Short mmCIF file of C-alpha atoms in Angstrom, two decimals:
data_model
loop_
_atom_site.label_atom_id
_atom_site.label_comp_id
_atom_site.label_asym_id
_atom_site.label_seq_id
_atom_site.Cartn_x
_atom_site.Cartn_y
_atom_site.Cartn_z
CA UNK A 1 0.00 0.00 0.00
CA UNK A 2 1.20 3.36 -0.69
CA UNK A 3 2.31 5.98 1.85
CA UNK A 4 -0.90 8.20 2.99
CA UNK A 5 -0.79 11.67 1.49
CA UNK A 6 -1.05 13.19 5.46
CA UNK A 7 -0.97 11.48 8.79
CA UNK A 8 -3.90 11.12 10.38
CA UNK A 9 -4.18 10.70 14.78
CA UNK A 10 -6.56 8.56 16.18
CA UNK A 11 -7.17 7.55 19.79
CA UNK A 12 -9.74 4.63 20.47
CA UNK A 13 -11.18 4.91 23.77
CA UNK A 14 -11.68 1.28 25.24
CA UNK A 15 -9.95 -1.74 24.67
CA UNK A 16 -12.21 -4.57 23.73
CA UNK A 17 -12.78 -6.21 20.54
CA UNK A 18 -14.04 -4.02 18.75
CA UNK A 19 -11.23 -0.79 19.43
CA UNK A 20 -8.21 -3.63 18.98
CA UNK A 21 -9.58 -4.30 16.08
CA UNK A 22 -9.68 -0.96 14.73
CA UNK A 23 -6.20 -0.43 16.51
CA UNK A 24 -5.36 -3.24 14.17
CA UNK A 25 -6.22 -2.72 10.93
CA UNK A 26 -4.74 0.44 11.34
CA UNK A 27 -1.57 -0.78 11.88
CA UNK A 28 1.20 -0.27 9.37
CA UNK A 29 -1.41 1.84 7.07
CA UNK A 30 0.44 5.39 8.38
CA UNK A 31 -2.08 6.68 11.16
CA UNK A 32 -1.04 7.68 14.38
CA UNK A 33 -3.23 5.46 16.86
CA UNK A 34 -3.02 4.70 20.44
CA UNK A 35 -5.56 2.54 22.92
CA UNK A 36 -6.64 4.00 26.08
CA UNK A 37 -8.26 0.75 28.33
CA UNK A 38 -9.51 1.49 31.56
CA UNK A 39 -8.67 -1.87 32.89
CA UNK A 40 -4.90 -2.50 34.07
CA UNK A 41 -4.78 -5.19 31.91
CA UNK A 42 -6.30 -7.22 29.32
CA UNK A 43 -7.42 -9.89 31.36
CA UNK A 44 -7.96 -8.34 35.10
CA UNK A 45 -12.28 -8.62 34.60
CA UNK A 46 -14.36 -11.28 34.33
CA UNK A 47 -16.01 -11.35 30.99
CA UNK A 48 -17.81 -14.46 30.82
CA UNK A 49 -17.23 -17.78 29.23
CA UNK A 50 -17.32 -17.74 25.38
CA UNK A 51 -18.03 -15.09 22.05
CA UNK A 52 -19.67 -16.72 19.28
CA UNK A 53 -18.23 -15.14 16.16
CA UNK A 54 -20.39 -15.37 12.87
CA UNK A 55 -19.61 -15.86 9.21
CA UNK A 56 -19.49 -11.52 8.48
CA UNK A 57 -17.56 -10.98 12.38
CA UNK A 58 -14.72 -13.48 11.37
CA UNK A 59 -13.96 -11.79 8.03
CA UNK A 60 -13.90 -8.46 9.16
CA UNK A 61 -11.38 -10.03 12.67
CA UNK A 62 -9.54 -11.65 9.07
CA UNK A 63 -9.28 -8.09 7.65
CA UNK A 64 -8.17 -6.50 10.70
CA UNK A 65 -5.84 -9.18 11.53
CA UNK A 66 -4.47 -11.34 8.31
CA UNK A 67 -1.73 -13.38 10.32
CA UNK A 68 -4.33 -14.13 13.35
CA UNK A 69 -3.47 -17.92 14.87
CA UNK A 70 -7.30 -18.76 14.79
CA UNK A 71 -6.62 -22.20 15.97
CA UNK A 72 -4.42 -21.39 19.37
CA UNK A 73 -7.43 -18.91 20.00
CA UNK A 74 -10.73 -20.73 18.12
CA UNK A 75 -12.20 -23.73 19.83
CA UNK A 76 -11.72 -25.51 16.88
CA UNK A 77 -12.72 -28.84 18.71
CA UNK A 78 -16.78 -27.69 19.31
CA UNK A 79 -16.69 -25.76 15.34
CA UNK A 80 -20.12 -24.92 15.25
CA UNK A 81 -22.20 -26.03 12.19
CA UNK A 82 -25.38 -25.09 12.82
CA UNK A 83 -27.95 -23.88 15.02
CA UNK A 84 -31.13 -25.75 16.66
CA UNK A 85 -34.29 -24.93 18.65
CA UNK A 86 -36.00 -27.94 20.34
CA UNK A 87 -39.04 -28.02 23.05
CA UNK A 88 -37.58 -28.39 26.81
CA UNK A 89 -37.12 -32.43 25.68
CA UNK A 90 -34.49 -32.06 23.46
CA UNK A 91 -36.81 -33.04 20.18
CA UNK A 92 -36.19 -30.03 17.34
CA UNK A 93 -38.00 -27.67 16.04
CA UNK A 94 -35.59 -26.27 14.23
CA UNK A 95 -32.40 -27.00 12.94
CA UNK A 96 -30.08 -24.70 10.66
CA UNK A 97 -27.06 -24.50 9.17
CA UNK A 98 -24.29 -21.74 10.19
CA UNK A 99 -22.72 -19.96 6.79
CA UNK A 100 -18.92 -20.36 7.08
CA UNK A 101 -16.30 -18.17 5.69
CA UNK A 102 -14.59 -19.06 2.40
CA UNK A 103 -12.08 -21.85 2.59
CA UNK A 104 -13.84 -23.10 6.17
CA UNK A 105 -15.73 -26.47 6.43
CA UNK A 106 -17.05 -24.82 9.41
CA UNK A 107 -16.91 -21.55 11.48
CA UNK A 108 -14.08 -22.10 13.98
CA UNK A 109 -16.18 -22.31 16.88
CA UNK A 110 -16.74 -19.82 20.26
CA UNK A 111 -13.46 -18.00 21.06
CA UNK A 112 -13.07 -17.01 24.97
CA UNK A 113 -13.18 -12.99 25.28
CA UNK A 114 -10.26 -12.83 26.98
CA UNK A 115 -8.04 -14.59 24.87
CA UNK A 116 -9.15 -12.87 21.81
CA UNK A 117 -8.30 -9.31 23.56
CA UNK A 118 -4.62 -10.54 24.37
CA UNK A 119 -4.11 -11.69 20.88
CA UNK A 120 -5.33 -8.77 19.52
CA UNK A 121 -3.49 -6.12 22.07
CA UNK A 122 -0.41 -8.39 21.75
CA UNK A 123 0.35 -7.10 17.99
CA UNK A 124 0.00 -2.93 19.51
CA UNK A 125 2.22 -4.17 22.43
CA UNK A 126 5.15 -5.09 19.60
CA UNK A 127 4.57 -2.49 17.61
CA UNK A 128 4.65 0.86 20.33
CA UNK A 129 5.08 1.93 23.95
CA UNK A 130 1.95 3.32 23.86
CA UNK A 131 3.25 6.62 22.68
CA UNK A 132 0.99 7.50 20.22
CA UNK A 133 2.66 6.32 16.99
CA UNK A 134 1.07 3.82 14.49
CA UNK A 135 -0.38 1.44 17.11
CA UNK A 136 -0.02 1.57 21.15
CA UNK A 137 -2.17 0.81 24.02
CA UNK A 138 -2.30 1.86 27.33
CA UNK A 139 -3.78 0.92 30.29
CA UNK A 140 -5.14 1.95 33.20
CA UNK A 141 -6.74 4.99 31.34
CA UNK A 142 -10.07 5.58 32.63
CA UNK A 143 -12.16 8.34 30.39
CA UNK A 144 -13.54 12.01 31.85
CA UNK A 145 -13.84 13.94 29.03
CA UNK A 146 -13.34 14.69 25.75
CA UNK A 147 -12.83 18.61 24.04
CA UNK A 148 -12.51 20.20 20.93
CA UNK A 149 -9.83 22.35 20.29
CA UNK A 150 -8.15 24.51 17.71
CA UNK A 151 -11.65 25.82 16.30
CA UNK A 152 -12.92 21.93 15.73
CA UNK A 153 -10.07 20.85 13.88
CA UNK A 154 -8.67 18.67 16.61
CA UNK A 155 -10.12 16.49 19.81
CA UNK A 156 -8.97 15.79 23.40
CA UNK A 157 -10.02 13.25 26.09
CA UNK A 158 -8.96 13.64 29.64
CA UNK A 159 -8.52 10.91 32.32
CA UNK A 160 -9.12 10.67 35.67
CA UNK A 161 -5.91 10.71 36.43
CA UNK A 162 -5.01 14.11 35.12
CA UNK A 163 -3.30 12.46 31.62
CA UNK A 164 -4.69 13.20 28.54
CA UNK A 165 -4.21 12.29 24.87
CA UNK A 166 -2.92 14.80 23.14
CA UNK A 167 -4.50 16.83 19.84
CA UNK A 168 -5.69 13.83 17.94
CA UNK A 169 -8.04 14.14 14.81
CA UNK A 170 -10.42 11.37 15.83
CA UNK A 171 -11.53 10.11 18.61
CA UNK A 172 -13.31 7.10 18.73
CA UNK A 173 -15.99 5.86 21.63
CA UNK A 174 -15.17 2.22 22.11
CA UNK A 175 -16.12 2.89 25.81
CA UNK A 176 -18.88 -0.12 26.05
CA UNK A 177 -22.98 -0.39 26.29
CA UNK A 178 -22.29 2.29 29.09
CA UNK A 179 -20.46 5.00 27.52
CA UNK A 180 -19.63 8.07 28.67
CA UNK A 181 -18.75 9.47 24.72
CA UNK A 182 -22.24 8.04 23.93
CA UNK A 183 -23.84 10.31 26.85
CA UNK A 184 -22.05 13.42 25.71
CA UNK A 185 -22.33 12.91 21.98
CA UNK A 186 -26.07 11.37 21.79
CA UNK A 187 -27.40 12.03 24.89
CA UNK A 188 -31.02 10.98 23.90
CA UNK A 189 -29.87 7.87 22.86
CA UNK A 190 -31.05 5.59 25.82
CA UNK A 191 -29.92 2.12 27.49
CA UNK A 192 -32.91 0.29 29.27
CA UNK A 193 -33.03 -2.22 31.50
CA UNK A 194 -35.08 -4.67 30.44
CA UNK A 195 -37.65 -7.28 32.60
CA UNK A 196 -35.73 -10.41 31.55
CA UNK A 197 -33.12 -12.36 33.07
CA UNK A 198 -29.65 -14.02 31.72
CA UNK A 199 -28.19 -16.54 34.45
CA UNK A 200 -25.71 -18.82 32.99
CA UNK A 201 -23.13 -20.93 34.19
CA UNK A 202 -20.17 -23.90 32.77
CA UNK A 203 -19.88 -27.23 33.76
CA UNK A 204 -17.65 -30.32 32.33
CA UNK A 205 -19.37 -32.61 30.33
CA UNK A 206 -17.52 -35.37 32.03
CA UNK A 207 -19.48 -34.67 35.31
CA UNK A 208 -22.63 -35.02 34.01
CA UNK A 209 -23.28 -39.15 34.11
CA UNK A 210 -26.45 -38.34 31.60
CA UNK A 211 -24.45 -37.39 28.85
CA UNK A 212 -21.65 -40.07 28.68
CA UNK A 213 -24.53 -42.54 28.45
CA UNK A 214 -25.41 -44.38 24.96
CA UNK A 215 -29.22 -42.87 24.07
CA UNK A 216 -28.21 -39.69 25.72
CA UNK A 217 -30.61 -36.78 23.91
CA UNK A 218 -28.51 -33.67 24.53
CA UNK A 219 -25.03 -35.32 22.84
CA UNK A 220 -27.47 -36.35 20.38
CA UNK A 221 -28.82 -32.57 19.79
CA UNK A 222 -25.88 -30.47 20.89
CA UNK A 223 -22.43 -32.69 19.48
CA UNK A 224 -24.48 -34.76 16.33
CA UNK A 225 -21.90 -37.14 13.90
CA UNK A 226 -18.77 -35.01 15.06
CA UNK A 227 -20.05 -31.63 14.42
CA UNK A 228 -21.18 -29.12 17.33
CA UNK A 229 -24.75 -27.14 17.33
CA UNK A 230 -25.96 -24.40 18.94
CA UNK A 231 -28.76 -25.33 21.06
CA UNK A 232 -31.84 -23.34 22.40
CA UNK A 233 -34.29 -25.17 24.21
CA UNK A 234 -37.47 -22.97 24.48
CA UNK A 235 -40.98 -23.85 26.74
CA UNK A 236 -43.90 -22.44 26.87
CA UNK A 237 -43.88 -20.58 30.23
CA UNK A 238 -42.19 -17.35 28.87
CA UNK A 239 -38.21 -18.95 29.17
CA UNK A 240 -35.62 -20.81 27.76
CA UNK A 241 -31.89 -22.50 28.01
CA UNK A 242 -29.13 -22.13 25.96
CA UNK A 243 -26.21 -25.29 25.37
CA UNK A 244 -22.84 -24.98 23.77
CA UNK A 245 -20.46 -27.18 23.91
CA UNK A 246 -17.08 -25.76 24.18
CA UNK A 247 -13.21 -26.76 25.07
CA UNK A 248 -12.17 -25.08 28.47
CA UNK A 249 -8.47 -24.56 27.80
CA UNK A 250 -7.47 -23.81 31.16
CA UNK A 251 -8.47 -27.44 32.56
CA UNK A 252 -8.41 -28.98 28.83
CA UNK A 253 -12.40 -30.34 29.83
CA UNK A 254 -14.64 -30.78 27.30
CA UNK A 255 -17.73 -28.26 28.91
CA UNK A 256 -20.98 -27.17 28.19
CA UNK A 257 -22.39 -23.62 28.89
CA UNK A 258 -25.77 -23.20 30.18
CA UNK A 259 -27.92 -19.82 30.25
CA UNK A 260 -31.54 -19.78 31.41
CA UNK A 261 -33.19 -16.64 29.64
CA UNK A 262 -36.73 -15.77 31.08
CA UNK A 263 -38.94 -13.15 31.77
CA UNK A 264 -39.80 -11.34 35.32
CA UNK A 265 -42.69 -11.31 36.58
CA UNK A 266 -43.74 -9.67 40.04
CA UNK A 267 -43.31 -12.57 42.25
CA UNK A 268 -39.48 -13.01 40.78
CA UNK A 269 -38.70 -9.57 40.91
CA UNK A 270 -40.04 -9.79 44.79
CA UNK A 271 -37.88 -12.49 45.11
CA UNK A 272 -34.97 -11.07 43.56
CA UNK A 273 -35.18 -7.58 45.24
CA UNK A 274 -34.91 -9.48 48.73
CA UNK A 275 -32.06 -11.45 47.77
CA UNK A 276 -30.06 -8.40 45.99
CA UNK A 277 -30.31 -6.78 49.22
CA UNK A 278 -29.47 -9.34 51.40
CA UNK A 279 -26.68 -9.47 54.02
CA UNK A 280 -25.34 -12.94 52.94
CA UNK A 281 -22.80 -12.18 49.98
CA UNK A 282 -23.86 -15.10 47.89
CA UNK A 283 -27.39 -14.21 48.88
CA UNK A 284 -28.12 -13.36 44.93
CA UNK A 285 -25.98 -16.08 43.48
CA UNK A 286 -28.03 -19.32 45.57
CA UNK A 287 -31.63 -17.09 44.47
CA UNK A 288 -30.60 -16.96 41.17
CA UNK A 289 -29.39 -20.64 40.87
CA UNK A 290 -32.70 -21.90 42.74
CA UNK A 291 -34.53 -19.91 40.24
CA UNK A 292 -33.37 -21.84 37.63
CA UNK A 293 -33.68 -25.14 39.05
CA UNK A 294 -37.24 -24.05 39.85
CA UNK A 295 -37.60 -22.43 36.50
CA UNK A 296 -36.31 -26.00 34.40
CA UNK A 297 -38.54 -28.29 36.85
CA UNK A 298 -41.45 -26.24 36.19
CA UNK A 299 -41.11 -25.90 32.49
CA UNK A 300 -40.66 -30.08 32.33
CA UNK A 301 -37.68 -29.84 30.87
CA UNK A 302 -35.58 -32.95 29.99
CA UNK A 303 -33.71 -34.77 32.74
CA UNK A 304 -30.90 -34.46 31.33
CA UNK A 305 -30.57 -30.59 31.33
CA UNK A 306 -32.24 -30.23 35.07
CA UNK A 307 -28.81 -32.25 35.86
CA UNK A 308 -26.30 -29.96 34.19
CA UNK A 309 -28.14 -26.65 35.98
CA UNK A 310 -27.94 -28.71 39.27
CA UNK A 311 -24.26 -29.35 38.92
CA UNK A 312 -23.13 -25.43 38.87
CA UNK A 313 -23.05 -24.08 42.00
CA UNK A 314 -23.60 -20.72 42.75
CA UNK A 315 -20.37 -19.36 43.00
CA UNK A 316 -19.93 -20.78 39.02
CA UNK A 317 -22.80 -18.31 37.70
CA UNK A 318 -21.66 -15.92 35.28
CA UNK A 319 -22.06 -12.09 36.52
CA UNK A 320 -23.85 -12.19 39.40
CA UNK A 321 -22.29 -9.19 41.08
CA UNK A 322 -25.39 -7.50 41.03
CA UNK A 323 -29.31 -8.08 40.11
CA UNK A 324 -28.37 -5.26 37.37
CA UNK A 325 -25.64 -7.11 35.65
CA UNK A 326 -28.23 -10.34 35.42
CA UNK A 327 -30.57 -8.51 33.50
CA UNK A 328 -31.00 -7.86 30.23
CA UNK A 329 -30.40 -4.75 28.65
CA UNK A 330 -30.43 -3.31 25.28
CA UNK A 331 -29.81 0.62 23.82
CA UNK A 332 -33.11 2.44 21.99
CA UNK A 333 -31.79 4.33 19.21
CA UNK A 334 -34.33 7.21 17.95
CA UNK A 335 -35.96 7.22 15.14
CA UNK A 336 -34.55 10.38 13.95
CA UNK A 337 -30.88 10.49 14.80
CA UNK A 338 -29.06 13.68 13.94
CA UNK A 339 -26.29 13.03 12.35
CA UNK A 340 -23.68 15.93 11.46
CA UNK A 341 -19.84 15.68 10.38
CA UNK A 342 -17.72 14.88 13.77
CA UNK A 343 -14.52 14.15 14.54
CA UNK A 344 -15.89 12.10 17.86
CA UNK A 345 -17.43 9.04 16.89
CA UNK A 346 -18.70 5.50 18.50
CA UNK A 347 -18.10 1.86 18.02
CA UNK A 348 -19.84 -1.42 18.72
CA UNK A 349 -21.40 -1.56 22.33
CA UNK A 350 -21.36 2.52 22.66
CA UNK A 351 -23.45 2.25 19.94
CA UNK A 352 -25.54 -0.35 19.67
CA UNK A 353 -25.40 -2.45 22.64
CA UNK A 354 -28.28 -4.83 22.99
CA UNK A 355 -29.23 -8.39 24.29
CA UNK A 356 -27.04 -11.67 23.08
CA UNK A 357 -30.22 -13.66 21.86
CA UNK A 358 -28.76 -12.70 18.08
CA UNK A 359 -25.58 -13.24 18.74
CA UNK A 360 -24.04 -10.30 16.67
CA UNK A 361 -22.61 -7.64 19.15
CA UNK A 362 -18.98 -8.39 19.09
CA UNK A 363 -19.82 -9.32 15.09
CA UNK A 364 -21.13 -5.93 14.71
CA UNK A 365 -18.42 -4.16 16.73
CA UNK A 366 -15.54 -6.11 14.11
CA UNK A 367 -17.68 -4.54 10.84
CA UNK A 368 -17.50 -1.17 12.64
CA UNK A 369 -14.45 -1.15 13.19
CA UNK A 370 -13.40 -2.26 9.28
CA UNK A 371 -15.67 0.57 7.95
CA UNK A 372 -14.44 3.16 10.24
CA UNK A 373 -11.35 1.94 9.46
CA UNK A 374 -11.56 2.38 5.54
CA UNK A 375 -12.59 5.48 5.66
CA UNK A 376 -9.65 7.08 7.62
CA UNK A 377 -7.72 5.21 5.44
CA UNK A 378 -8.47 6.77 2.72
CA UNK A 379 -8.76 10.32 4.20
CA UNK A 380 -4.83 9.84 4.48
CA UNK A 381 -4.58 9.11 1.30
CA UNK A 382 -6.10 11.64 -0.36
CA UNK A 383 -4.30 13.87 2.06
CA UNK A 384 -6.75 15.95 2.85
CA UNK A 385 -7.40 15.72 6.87
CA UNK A 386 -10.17 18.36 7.02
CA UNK A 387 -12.48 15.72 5.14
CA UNK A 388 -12.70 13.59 8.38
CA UNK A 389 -15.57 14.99 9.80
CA UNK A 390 -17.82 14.51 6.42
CA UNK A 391 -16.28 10.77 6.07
CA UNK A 392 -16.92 10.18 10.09
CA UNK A 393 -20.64 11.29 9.64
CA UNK A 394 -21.07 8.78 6.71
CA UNK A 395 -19.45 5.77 8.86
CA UNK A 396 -22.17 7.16 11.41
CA UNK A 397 -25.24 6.56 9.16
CA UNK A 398 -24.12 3.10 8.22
CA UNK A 399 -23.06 2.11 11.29
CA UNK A 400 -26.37 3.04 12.82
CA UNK A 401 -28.40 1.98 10.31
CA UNK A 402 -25.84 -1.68 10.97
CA UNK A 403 -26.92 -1.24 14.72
CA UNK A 404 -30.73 -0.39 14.37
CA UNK A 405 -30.92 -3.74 12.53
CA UNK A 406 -28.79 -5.66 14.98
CA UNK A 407 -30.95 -4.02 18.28
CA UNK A 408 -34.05 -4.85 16.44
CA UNK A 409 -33.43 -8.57 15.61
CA UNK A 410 -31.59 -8.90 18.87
CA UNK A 411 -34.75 -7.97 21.28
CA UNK A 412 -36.75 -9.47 18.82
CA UNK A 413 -35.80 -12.77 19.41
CA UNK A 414 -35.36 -12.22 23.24
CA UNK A 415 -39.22 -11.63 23.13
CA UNK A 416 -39.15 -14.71 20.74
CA UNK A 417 -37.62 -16.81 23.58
CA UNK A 418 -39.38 -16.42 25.94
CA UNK A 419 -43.06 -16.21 24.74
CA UNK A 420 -45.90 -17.92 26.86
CA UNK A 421 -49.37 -19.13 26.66
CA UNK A 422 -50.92 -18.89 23.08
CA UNK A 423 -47.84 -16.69 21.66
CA UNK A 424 -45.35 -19.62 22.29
CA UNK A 425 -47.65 -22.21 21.14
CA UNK A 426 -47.90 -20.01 17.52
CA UNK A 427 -44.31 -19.89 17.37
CA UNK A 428 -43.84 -23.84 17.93
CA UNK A 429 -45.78 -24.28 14.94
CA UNK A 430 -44.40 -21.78 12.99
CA UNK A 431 -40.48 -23.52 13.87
CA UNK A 432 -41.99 -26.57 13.03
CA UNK A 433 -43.31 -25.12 9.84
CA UNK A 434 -39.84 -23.85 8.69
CA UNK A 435 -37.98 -27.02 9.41
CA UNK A 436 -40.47 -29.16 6.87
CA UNK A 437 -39.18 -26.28 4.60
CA UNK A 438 -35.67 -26.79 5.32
CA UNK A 439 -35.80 -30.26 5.24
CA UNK A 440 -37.43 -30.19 1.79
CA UNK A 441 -34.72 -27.89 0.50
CA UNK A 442 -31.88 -30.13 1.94
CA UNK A 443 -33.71 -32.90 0.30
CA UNK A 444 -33.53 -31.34 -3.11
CA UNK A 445 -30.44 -30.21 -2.88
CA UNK A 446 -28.88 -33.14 -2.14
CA UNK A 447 -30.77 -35.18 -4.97
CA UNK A 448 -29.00 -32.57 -7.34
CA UNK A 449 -25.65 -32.25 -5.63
CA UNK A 450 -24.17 -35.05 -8.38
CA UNK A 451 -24.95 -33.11 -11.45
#
């Protein structure tokens, strides 16, 4: 690639996926691009189990990172091929393929969060100091404020510790679904709590005596002829469970994550409100894990998964710090967002941070950061820096337009999930309706595959 016409200064504020990936695929191109992470290092907070990374999220990781080791990071054991809803027995109602990226029998599986974030930070550590040339990171850095200066042709952020980042021409809100860039730059853009619950937990498959047994139903559904599916079991008393099979690396056990999704009603928020302010530190964490015991028993589902939500304990639940950080949550973007040429712009979560049920945010958060990526590329090429602000506003509208889509199919299928009474009978049928469809079109399809 040629030289850019001028240099161009960026500073990405937040260190997660979707700002190392930017950091990334601006490496080596001639901007000027340093990582402020609030954290004091890459792997100091919990940040759950796995991230399921889709077909259009691993080429844009590919882009940002050509030489990525995707099989010391991937589990490439539990490569996920496709994706299946059943009833709380196990039978499906649903069961479809995954698309996989050129060249891939399959996508390479879940990668763990944390691991991804010290590949992708490892490349900025080589490269800089964190000084502020081509690609740095630094930690540590937690955001106050940000300012324009000389007349709007350059930013500043602050820090609360009195550092700051120097005149850059960008500065890009990678701060998370809690942003403080997002609150100063869009402040009626909102992030709601909503009346739904995510409690999830890990447990080796080797402890769970159902599943090593010939006949067993969730092997069957969840790791079919060598191949790994994404499961979501779904009842009809407004909740569901989640399976995936995945490879913990740190004890080299084949495990199985479990997440129980369902909707609050008064008596569970009674419940929950009691045990949030309880004097017992687990207090919330035994609740929440008797919820879902409850929750599975009550629902009929099969045996098999009532044993693997019994074998957590409550000190394995995922995020149970609070009853905040169990709930579900999701950003309302208005209808009419004014968008005007900027030189402070946002990224992934800051943007468009919704529930998990579509699996796309850290997907979405890799495209971002590709398009906004592109186009200060090739501001610095035509060396013409005072074009920024019109190119920033047009990664804006697509990237919202990206996110609207995202929040919408993301909270609709949260409602999807955990429908009850006559609503989650319709969708049974309607699953059931698709799947003779699918099955049909495999069946033609493979009657022509020879010709």
């Amino acid at each position: 690639m040629a030289p850019p016409k001028a240099s161009v200064s960026v500073a990405i504020i937040g260190g997660g996926i979707g700002g190392l990936a930017l950091a990334n695929r601006l490496r080596n191109t001639g901007v000027y691009v340093t990582v402020y992470e609030r954290d004091p290092d890459d792997g100091s907070r919990a940040q759950g189990y796995q991230l399921g990374i889709q077909k259009d999220g691993f080429e844009a990781l590919m882009k940002a990172v050509p030489d990525l080791d995707v099989d010391a990071i991937f589990d490439t054991k539990f490569g996920i091929s496709s994706f299946t809803i059943t009833d709380p027995e196990l039978y499906p109602l649903l069961n479809i393929g995954i698309p996989r990226p050129e060249g891939r029998k399959q996508m390479p599986g879940t990668v763990n969060r944390v691991a991804l974030r010290q590949a992708l930070a490892e490349n900025l550590r080589r490269d800089s100091k964190g000084d502020g040339r081509f690609a740095g990171i630094l930690y540590g850095k937690k955001f106050k404020s940000f300012a324009k200066i000389d007349g709007g042709e350059k930013v500043v952020a602050y820090f609360e510790d009195a550092s700051d980042t120097g005149p850059v021409d960008v500065l890009v809100g990678a701060d998370g679904a809690r942003s403080l860039i997002r609150a100063s730059l869009f402040p009626e853009i909102e992030y709601k709590q909503l009346p739904v619950l995510n409690i999830g937990a890990s447990v080796a498959l080797d402890d769970l005596p159902s599943f090593r047994k010939p006949g067993s139903r969730l092997a069957a559904v969840m790791t079919p002829r060598n191949t790994a599916s994404l499961v979501r079991a779904v009842d009809r008393i407004g909740s569901s469970i989640l399976l995936l099979p995945w490879q913990d690396r740190a004890t080299g056990r084949d495990s199985m994550v479990w997440a129980v999704t369902l909707a609050v009603g008064h008596s569970e928020q009674r419940m929950l409100k009691q045990a949030n302010t309880g004097v017992e530190k687990n207090d919330l964490g035994r609740v929440l894990h008797d919820l879902c015991r409850e929750r599975a028993r009550d629902a009929a589902y099969a045996a098999e998964i009532q044993e693997a939500i019994a074998c957590a304990t409550p000190e394995q639940l995922v995020f149970t710090a609070s009853l905040d950080s169990v709930h579900c949550h999701s950003i309302q973007l208005p209808k009419n967002l004014k968008l005007t040429p900027t030189r402070v712009v946002l990224l992934g979560d800051a943007a468009h941070a919704t529930t998990t049920h579509a699996g796309l945010g850290a997907n979405t958060a890799l495209q971002d950061a590709i398009d906004l990526a592109e186009k200060i590329i090739a501001v610095g090429h035509k060396g013409d820096v005072r074009q920024l602000p019109l190119a920033m506003a047009e990664y804006h509208k697509a990237m919202f337009k990206r996110g609207a889509k995202v929040i919408g199919m993301s909270t609709g299928n949260t409602g999807m999930i955990t429908s009850s009474g006559w609503r989650a009978t319709v969708r049974d049928v309607f699953l059931k309706v698709v799947f003779v469809f699918v099955k049909i079109w495999r069946g033609v399809k493979s009657l022509f595959s020879g010709y």
